[in-house]
PDB file of C-alpha atoms in Angstrom:
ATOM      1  CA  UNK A 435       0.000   0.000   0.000  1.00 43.00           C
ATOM      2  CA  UNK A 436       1.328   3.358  -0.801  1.00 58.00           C
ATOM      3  CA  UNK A 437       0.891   6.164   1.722  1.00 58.00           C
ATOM      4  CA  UNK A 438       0.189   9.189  -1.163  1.00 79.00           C
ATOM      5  CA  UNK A 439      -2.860   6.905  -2.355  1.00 87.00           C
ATOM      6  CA  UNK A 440      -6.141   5.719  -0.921  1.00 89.00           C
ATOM      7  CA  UNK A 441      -5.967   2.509   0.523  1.00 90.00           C
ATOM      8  CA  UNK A 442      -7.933   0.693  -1.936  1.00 92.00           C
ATOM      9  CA  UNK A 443      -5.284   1.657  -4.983  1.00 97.00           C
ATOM     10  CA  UNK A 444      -1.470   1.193  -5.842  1.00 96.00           C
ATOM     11  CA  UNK A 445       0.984   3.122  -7.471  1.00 95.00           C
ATOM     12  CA  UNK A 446       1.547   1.012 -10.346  1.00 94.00           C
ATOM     13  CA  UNK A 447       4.625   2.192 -11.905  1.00 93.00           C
ATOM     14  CA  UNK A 448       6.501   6.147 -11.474  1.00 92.00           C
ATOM     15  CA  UNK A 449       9.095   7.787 -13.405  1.00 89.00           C
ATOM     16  CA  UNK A 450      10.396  10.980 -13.928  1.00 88.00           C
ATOM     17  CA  UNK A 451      12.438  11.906 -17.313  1.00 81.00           C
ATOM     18  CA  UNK A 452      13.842  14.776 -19.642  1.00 76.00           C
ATOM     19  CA  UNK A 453      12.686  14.209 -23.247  1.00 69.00           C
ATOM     20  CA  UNK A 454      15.292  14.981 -25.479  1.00 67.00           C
ATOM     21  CA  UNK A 455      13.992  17.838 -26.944  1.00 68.00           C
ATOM     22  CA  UNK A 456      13.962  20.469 -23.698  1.00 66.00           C
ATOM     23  CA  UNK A 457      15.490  20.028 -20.381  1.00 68.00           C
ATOM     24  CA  UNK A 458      12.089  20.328 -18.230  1.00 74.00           C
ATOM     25  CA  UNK A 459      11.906  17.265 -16.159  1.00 82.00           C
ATOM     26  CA  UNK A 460       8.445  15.208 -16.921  1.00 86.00           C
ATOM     27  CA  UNK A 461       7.160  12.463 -14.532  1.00 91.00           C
ATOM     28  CA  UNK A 462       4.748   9.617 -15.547  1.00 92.00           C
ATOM     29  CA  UNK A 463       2.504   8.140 -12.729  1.00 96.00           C
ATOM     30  CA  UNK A 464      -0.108   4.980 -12.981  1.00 97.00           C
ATOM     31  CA  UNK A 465      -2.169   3.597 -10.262  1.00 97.00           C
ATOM     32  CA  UNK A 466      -4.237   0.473 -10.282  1.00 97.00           C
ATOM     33  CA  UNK A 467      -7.459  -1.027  -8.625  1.00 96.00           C
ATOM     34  CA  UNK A 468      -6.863  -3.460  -5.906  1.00 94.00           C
ATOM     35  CA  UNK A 469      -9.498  -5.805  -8.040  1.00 93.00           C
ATOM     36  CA  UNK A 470      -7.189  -5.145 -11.062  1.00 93.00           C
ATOM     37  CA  UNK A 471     -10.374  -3.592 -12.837  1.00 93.00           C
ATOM     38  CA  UNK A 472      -9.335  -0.386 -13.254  1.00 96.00           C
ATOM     39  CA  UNK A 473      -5.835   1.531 -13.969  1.00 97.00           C
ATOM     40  CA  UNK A 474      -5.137   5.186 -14.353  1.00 98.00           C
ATOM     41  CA  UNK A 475      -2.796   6.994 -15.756  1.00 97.00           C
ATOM     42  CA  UNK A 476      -1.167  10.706 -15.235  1.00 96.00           C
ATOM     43  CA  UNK A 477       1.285  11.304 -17.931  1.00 94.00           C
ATOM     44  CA  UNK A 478       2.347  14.394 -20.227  1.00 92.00           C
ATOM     45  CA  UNK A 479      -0.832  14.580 -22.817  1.00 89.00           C
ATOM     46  CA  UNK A 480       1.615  14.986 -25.584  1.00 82.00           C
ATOM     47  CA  UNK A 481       2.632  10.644 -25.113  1.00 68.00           C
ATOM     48  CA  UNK A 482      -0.829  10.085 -26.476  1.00 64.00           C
ATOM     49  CA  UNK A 483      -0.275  11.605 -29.709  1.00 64.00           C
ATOM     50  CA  UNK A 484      -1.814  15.381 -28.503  1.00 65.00           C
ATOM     51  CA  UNK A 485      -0.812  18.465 -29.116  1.00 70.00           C
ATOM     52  CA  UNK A 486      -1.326  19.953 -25.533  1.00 73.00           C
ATOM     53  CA  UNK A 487       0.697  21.358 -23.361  1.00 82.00           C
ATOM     54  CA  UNK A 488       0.268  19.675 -19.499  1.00 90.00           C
ATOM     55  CA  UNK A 489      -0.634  16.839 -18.036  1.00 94.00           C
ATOM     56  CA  UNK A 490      -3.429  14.217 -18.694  1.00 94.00           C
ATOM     57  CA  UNK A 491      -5.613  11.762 -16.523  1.00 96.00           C
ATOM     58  CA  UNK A 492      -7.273   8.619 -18.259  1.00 96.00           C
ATOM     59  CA  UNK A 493      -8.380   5.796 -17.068  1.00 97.00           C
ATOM     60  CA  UNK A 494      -8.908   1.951 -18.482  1.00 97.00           C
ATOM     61  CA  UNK A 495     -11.188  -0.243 -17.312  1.00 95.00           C
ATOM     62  CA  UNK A 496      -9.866  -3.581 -17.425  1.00 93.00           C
ATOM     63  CA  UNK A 497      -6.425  -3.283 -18.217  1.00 94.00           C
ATOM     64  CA  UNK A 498      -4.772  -5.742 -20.323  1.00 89.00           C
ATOM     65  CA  UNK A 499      -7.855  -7.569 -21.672  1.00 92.00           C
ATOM     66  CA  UNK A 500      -9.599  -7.584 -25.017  1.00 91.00           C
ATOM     67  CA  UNK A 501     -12.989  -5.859 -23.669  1.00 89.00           C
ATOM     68  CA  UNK A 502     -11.047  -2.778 -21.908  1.00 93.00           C
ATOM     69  CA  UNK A 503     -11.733   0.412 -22.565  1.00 95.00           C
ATOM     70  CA  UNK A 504     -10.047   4.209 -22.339  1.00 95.00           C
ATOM     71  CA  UNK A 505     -11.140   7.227 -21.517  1.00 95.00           C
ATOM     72  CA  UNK A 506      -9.670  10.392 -20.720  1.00 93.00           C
ATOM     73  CA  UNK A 507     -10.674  12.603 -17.700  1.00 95.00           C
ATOM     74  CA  UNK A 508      -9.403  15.430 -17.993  1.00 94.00           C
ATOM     75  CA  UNK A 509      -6.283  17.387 -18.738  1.00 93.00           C
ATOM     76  CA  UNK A 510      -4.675  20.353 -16.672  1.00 94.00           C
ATOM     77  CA  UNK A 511      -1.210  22.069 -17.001  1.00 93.00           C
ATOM     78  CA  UNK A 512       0.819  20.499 -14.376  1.00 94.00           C
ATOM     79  CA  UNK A 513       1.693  17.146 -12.832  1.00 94.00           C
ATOM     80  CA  UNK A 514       0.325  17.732  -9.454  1.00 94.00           C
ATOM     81  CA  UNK A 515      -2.442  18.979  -9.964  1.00 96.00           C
ATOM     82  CA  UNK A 516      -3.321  16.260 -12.575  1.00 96.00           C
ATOM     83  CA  UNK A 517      -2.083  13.893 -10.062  1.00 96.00           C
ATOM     84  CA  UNK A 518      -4.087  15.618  -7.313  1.00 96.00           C
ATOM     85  CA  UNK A 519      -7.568  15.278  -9.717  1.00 97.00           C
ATOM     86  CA  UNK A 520      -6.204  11.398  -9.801  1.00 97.00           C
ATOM     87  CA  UNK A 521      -6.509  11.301  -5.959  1.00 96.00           C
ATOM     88  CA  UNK A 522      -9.967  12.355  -5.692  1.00 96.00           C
ATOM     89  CA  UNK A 523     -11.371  10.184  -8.733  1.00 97.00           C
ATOM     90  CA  UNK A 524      -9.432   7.221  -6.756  1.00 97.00           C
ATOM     91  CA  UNK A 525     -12.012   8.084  -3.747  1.00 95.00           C
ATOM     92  CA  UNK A 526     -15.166   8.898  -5.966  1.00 96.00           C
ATOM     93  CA  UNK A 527     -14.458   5.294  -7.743  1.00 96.00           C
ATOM     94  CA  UNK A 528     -13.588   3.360  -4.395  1.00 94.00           C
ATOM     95  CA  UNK A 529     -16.598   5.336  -2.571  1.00 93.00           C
ATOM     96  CA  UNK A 530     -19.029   3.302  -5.474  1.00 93.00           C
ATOM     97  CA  UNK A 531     -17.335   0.121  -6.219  1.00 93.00           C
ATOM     98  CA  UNK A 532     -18.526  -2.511  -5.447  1.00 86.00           C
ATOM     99  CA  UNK A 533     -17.055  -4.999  -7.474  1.00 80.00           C
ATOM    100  CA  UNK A 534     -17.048  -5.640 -11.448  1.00 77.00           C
ATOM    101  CA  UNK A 535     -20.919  -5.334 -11.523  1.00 82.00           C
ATOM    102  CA  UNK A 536     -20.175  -1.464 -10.410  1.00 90.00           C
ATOM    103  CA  UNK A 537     -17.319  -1.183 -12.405  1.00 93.00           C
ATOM    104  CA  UNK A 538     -19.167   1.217 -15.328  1.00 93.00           C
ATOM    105  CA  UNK A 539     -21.303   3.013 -12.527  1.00 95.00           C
ATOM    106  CA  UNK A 540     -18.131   3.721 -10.402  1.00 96.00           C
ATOM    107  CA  UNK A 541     -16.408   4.999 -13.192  1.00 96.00           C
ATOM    108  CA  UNK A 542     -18.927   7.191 -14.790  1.00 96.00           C
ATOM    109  CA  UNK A 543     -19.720   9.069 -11.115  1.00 96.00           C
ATOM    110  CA  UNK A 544     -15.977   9.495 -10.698  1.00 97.00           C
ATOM    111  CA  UNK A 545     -15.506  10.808 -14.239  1.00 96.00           C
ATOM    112  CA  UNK A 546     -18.856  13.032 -13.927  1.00 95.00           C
ATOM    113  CA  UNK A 547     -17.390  14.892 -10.837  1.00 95.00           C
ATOM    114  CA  UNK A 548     -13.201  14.784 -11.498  1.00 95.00           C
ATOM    115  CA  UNK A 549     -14.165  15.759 -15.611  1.00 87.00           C
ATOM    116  CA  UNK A 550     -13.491  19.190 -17.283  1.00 78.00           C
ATOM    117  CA  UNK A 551     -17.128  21.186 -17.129  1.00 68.00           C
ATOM    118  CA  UNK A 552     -17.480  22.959 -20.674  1.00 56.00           C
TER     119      UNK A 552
END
């Protein structure tokens, strides 16, 4: 158990790094689900092919099988606060989980409440 996380999630894998083309130090953050049902990811938007400065949360139901499913939650300038938006839809999700039955219900009140408002 990691103490920056809620206790139902795990800090999956951490890096930081300096692409090649600046010298500004990026990090690279993913959490996971105690079930294993859900992963999320806080990573510079411009890894998933984006043009966009910052930071952006998504999150994939099912990792690593056939069925699973991204979505992105939002995006936000820097790492901490994209990682701090990651903390709170960790709670919202774990607060309505309650197991894969709840997966899509859990993740859609998280999403509604951690999401961009237009």
């Amino acid at each position: 158990m990691d103490a920056d996380v809620p206790s139902a999630w795990n800090t999956e894998e951490s890096r930081t790094y300096s692409p090649v083309d600046t010298d500004r130090e990026m990090q690279y953050r993913t959490y996971r689900h105690e079930s294993g049902d859900l992963r999320l990811k806080v990573a510079p938007a411009s890894l998933d092919g984006e043009d966009h400065p910052g930071y952006a949360l998504t999150a994939t139901s099912y990792p690593g099988l056939d069925l699973s499913e991204t979505i992105r939650v939002r995006t936000v300038l820097t790492f901490e606060r994209c990682n701090s938006i990651a903390r709170d839809f960790m709670d919202l999700f774990s607060a309505n989980y309650d197991g894969p039955g709840s997966l899509e219900d859990a993740l859609d009140y998280a999403y509604e409440r951690t999401r961009e408002h237009r």
